[in-house]
Short mmCIF file of C-alpha atoms in Angstrom, two decimals:
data_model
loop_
_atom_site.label_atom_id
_atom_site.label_comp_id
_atom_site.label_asym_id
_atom_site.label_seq_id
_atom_site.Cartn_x
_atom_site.Cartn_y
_atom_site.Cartn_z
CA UNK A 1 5.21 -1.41 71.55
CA UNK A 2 8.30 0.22 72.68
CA UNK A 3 10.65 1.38 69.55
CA UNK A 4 10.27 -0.51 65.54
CA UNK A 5 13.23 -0.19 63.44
CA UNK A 6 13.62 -1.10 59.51
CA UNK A 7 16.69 -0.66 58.39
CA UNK A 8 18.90 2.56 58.56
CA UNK A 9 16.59 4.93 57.68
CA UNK A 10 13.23 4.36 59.78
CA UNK A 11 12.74 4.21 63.24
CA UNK A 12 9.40 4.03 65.56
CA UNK A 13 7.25 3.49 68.78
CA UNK A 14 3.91 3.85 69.83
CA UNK A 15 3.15 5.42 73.30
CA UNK A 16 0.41 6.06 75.38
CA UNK A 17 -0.59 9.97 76.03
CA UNK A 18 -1.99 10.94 79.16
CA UNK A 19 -5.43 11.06 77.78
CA UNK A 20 -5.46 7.33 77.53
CA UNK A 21 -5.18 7.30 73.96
CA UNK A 22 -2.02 5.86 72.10
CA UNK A 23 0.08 7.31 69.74
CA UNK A 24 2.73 6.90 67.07
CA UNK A 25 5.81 8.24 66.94
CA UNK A 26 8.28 7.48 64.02
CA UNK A 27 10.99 9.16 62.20
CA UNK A 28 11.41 8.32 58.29
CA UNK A 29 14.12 10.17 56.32
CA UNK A 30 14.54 12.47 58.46
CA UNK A 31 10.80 13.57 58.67
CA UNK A 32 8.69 12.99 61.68
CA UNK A 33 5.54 11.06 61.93
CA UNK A 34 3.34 11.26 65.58
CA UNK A 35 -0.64 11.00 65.14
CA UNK A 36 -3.14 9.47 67.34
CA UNK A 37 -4.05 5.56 66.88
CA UNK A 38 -7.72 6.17 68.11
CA UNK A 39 -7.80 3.53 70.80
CA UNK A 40 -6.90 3.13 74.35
CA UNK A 41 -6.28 -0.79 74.29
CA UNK A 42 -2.60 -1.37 73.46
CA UNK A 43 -3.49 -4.66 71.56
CA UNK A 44 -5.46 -2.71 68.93
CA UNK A 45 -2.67 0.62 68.94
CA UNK A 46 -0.53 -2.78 67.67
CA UNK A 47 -2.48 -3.90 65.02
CA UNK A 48 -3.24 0.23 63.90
CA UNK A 49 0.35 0.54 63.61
CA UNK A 50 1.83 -2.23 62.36
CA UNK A 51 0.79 -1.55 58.34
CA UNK A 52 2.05 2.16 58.62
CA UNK A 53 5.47 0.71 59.73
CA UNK A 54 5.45 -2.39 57.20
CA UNK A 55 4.82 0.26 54.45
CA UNK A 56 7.79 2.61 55.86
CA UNK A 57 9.94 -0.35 55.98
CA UNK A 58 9.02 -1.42 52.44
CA UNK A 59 9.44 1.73 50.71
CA UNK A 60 12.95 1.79 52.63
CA UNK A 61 13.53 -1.72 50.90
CA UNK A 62 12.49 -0.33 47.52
CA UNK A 63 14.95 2.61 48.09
CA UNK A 64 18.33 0.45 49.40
CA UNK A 65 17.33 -2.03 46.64
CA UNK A 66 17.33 1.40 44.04
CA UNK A 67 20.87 2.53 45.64
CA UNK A 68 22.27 -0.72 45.85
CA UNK A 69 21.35 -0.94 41.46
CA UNK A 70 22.71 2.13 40.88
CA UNK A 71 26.21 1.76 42.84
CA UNK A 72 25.96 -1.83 40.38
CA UNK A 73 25.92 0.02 37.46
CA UNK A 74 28.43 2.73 38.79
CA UNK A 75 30.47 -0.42 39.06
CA UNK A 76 29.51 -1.63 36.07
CA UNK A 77 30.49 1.20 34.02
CA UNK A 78 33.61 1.90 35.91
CA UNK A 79 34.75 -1.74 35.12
CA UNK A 80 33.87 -1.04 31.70
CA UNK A 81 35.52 2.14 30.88
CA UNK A 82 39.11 0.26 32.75
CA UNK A 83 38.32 -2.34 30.48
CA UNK A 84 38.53 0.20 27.62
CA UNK A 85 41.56 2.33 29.02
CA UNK A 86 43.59 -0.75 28.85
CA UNK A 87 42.58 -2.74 25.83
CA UNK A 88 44.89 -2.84 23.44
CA UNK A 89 44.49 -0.40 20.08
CA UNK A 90 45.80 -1.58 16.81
CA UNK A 91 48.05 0.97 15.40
CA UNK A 92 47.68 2.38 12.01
CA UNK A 93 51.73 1.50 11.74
CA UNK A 94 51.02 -2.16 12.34
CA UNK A 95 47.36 -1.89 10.68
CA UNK A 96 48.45 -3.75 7.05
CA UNK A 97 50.44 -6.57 8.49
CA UNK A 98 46.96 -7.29 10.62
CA UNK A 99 45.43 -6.90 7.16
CA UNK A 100 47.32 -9.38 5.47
CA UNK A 101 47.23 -11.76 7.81
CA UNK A 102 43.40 -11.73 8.64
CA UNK A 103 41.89 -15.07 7.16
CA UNK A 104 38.50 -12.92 6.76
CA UNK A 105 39.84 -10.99 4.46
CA UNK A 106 38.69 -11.33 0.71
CA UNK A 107 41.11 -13.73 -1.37
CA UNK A 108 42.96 -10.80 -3.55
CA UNK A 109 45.19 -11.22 -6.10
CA UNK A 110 48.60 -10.22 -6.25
CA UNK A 111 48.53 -7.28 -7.90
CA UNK A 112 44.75 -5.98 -6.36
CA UNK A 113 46.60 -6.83 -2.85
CA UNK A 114 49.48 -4.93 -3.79
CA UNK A 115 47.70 -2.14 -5.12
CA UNK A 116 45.98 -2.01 -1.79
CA UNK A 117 48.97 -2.26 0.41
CA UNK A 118 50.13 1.20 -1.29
CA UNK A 119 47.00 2.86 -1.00
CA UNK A 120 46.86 1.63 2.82
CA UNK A 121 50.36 2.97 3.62
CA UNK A 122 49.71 6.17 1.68
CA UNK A 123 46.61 6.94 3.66
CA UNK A 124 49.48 5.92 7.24
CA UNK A 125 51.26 8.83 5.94
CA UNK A 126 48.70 11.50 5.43
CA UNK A 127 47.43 10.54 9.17
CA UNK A 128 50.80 11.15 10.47
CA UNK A 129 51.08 14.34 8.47
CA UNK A 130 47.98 15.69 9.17
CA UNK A 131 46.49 13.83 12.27
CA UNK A 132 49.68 13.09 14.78
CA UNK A 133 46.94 12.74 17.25
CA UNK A 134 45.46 9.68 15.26
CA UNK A 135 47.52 6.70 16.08
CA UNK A 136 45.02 3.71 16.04
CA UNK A 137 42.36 2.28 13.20
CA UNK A 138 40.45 3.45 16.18
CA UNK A 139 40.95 7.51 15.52
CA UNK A 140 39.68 6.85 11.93
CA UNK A 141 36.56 8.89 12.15
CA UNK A 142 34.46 9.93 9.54
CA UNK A 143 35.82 13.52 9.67
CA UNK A 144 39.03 12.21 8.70
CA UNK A 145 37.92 9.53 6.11
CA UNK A 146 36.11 12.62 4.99
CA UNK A 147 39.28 14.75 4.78
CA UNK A 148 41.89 12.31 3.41
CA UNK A 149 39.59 11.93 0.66
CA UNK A 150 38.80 15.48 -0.04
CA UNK A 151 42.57 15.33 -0.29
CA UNK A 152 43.02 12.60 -2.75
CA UNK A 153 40.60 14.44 -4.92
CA UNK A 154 42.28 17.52 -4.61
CA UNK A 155 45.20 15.57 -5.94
CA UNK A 156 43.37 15.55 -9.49
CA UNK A 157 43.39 11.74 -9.55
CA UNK A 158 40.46 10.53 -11.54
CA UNK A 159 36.91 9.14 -10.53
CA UNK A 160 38.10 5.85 -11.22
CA UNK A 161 41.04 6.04 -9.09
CA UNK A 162 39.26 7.45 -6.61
CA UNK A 163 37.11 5.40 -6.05
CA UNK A 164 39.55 2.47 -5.94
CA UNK A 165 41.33 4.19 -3.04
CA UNK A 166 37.58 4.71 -1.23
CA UNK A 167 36.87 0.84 -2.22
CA UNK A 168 40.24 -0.25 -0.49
CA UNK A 169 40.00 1.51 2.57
CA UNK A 170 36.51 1.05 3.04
CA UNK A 171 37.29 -2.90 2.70
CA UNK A 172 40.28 -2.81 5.09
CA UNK A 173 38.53 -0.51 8.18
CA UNK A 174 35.85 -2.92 7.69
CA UNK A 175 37.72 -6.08 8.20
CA UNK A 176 40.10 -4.44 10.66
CA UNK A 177 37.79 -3.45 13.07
CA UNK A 178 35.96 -6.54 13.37
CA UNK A 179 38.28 -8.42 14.55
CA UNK A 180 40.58 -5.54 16.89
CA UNK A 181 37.66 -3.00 17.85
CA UNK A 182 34.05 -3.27 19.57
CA UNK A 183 32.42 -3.19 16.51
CA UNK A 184 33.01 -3.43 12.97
CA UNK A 185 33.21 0.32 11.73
CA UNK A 186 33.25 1.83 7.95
CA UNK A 187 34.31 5.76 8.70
CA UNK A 188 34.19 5.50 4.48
CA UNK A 189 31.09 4.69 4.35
CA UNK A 190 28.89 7.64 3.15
CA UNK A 191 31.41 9.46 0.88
CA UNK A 192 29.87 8.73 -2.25
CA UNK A 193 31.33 7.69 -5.43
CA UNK A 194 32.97 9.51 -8.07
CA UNK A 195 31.41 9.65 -11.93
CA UNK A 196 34.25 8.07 -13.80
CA UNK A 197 35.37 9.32 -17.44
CA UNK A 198 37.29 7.20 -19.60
CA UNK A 199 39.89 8.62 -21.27
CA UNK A 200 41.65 6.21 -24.16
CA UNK A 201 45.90 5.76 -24.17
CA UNK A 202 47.09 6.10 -27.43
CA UNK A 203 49.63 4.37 -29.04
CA UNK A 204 53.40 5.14 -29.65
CA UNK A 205 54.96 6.25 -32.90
CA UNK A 206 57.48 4.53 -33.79
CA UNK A 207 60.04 6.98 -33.66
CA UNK A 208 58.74 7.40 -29.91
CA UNK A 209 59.51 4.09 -29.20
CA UNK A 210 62.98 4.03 -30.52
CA UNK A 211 63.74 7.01 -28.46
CA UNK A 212 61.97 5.81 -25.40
CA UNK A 213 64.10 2.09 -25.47
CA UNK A 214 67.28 4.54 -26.72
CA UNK A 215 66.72 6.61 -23.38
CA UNK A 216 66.18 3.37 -21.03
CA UNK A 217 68.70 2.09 -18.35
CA UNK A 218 68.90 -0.91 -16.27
CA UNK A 219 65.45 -2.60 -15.27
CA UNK A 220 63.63 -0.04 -16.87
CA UNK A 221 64.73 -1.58 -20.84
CA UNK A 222 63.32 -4.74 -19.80
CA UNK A 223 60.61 -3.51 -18.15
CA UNK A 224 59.48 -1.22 -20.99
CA UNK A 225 59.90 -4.42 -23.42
CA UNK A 226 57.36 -6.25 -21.34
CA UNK A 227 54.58 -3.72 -22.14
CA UNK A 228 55.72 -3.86 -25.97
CA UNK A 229 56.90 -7.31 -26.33
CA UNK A 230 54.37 -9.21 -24.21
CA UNK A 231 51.78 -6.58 -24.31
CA UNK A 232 52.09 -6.56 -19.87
CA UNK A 233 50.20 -4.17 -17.67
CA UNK A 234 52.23 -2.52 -15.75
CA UNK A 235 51.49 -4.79 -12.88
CA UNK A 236 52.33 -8.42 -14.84
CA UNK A 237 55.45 -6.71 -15.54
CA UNK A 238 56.58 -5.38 -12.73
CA UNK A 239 55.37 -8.98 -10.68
CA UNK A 240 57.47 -11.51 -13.26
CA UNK A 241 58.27 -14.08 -11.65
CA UNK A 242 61.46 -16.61 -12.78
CA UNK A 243 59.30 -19.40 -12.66
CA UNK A 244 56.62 -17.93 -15.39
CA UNK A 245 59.60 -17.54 -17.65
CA UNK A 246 60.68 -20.85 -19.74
CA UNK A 247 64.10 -19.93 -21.65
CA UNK A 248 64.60 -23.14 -23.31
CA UNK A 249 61.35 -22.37 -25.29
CA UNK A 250 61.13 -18.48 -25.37
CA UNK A 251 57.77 -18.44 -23.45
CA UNK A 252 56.38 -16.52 -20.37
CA UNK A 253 53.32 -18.26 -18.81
CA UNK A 254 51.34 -16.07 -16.64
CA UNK A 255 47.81 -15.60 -15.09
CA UNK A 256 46.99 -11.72 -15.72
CA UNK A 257 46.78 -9.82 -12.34
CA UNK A 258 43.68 -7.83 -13.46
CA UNK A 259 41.97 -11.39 -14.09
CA UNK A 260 43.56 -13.26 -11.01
CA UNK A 261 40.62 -13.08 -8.32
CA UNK A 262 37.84 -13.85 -11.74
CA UNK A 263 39.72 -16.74 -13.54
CA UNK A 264 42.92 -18.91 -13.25
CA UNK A 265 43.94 -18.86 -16.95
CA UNK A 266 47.22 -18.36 -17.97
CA UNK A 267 48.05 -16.30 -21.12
CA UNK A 268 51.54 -18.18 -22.75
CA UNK A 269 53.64 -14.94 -24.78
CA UNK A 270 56.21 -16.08 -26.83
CA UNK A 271 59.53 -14.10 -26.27
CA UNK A 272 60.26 -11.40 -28.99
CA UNK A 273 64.11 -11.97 -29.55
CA UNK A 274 64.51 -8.58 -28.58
CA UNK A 275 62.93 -9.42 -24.59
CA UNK A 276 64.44 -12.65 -24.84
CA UNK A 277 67.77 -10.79 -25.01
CA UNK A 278 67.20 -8.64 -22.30
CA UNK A 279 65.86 -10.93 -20.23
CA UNK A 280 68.22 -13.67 -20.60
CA UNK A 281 70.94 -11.01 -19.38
CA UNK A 282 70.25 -12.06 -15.96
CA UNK A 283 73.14 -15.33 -15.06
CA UNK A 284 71.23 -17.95 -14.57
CA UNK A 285 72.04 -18.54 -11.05
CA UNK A 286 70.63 -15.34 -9.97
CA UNK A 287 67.05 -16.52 -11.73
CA UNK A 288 65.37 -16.89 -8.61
CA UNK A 289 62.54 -14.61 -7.54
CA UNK A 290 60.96 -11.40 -9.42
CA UNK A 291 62.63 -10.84 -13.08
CA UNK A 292 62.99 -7.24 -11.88
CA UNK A 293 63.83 -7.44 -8.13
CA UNK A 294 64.36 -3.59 -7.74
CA UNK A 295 61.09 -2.88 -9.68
CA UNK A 296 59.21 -5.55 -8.19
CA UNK A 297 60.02 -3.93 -4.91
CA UNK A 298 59.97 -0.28 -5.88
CA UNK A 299 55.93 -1.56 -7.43
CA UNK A 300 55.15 -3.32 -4.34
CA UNK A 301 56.14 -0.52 -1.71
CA UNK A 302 54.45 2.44 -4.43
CA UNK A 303 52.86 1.33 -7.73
CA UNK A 304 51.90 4.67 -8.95
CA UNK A 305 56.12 5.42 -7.92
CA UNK A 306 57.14 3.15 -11.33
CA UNK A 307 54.18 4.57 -13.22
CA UNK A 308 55.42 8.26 -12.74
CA UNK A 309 58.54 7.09 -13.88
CA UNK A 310 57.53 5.83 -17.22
CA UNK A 311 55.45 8.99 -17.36
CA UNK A 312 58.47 11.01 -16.59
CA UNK A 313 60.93 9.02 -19.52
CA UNK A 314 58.10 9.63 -22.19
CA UNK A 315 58.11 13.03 -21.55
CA UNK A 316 61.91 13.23 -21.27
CA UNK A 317 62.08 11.92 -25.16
CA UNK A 318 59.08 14.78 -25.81
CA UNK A 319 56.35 12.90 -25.39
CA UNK A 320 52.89 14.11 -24.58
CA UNK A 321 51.61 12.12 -21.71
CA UNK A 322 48.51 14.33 -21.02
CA UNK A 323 46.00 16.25 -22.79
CA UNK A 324 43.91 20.04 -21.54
CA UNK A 325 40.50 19.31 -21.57
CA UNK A 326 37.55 21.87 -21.72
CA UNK A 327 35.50 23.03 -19.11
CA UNK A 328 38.40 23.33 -16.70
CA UNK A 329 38.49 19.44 -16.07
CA UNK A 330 41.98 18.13 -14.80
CA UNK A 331 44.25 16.95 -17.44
CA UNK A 332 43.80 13.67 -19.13
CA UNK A 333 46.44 11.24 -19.29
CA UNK A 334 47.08 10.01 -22.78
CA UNK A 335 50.16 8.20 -22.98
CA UNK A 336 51.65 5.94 -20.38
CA UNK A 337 52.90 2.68 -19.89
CA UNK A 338 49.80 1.25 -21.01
CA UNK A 339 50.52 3.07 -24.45
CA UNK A 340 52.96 0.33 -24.73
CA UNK A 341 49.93 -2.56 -24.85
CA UNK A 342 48.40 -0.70 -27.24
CA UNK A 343 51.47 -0.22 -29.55
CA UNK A 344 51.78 -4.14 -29.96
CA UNK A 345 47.81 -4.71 -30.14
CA UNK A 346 47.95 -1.95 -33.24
CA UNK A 347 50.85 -3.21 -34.86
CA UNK A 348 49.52 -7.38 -34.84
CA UNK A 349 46.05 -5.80 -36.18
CA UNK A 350 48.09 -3.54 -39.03
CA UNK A 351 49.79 -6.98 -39.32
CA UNK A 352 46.83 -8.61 -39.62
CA UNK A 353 46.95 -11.00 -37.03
CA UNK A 354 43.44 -12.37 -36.08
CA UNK A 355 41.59 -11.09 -33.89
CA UNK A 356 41.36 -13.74 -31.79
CA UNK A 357 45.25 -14.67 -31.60
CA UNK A 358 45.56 -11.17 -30.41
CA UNK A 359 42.64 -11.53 -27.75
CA UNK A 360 44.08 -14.98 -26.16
CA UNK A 361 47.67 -13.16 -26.87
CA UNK A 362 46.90 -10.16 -24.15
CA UNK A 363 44.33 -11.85 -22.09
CA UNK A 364 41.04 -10.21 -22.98
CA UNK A 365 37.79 -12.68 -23.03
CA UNK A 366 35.34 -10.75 -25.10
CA UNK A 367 35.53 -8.45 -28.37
CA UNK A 368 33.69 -5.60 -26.37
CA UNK A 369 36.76 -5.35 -24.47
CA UNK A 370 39.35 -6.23 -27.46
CA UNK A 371 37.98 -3.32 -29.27
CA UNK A 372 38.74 -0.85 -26.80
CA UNK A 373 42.38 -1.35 -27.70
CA UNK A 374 42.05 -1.35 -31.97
CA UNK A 375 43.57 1.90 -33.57
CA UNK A 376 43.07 2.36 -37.15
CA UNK A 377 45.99 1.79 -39.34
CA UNK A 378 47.10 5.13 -41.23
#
């Protein structure tokens, strides 16, 4: 037969001993093979050991086949993990303007989209305080979801706020990283919810409220007479726009932020002389815009920024803005801007305005809700 090969790895012959008898003879990795074929006629030695060889050369097949998969996975996942190092990360710098301008996103309104912005940004910050190494929505794990929150409660906000930061950043991760990471990724997730206790504003004297509009400069006058005048939230007053406002009739048309994403009716406030007055300060060529372009602004970069302001006038006059509760739970917040809604809601009921003037007046749809803001004449 002279020599068989198969391949790199197996090599053979047959032979004929000096006996008469022939033999085979064959290395396979690296282990020799040599046994007697039984038979003296070269013909049948052949035939004998051909199938040993075939089945050498097959399994050496099978093997190269095996090597040849595994270097194509090697490949494979080298390609891959390139593929990785250079794909591009969004950063957590750029991560809002992505937000905004995803047409996945839910449809927010104005002031929920705000609201969210500052919550986004604020979270930015506390990564690059406390996680330099964090730099893409990528290196949002759940250990720091985990630990921003554990910081935001720390804060003392309440459960309510709370969970309107989880909600927010929850929502944004999610939409984020389906469109600039493998896989769509909530590292928010599992931190469960917070029980949420309502605590009621009261309303303001009205010796407070003389010394709070006494102690008010600038935007902040006008601003404050949009919570008492048009009975605002602090976001409808801080987002005013100059085309909501009609001077020629002394009425502000708007569609209430908290209601924006729900319904598209407007509420139409008639002008108190007093916010008519304030507002009409502005020269008509400069009515262009927000009504309060500084506070707009300030609101839109850090909502809860304008709302420790208020908080901080009312207590300059010697107002009470928060209340000790028992059992060691954080401080309640009793007075705010929102004070101010209630302070014109009480004084059209002691008025006795009807109850539903007021209602379509501030924007509520039900009683349920109406009656949350009712205080009981003295």
């Amino acid at each position: 037969m002279g020599s068989e090969k198969s391949g790199r790895r197996t090599t053979g012959r047959i032979f004929k001993a000096p006996g008469g008898a022939w033999w085979i003879d064959c290395t396979h990795n690296g282990k020799r093979i040599r046994h007697t074929l039984g038979t003296a006629n070269k013909a049948e030695a052949r035939a004998k050991a051909a199938p040993l060889l075939s089945a050498l050369h097959l399994e050496n097949e099978r093997d190269r086949r095996a090597a040849v998969g595994a270097a194509v996975q090697t490949t494979e996942a080298d390609l891959a993990v390139a593929v990785e190092a250079v794909r591009p990360r969004l950063a957590l710098a750029d991560a809002w303007a992505a937000y905004e301008a995803d047409a996945s996103r839910p449809r927010s309104g104005e002031r929920t989209l705000t609201d969210y912005g500052c919550i986004w940004r604020a979270f930015a910050r506390w990564i690059a305080e406390n996680r330099p190494g964090a730099v893409s929505i990528e290196d949002v794990t759940p250990e720091v979801a985990e630990s921003y929150m554990a910081s935001v409660e720390a804060a003392g906000l309440t459960g309510r706020r709370f969970n309107a930061i989880r909600q927010a950043l929850s929502l944004a991760m999610r939409v984020l990283t389906r469109r600039h990471a493998p896989a769509e990724v909530d590292p928010f997730k599992r931190i469960p919810r917070r029980a949420v206790e309502t605590v009621g504003h009261r309303p303001l004297t009205v010796e407070e409220l003389r010394a709070v509009f006494e102690a008010a400069q600038g935007e902040m006058k006008t601003l404050l007479a949009l919570g008492m005048f048009a009975g605002f939230r602090l976001a409808d007053a801080c987002l005013l726009r100059w085309a909501e406002v009609d001077m020629v009739t002394g009425k502000i048309t708007r569609v209430p932020s908290k209601v924006r994403s729900r319904t598209a009716r407007a509420v139409v406030v008639p002008m108190h002389p007093v916010l008519r007055d304030l507002i009409g300060q502005t020269p008509p060529s400069k009515r262009k815009g927000y009504v309060l372009p500084q506070t707009a602004e300030r609101y839109r970069q850090d909502w809860a920024g304008v709302s420790k302001d208020v908080r901080l006038l009312f207590e300059s006059v010697g107002i009470q803005t928060r209340e000790e509760r028992e059992g060691g739970k954080r401080a309640a917040a009793v007075a705010s801007f929102h004070s101010l809604r209630h302070s014109l809601i009480t004084a059209l009921a002691r008025q006795g305005t009807p109850l539903h003037e007021v209602r379509a007046l501030v924007g509520h749809g039900s009683e349920a809700v109406q009656s949350l803001y009712l205080h009981a004449a003295e």
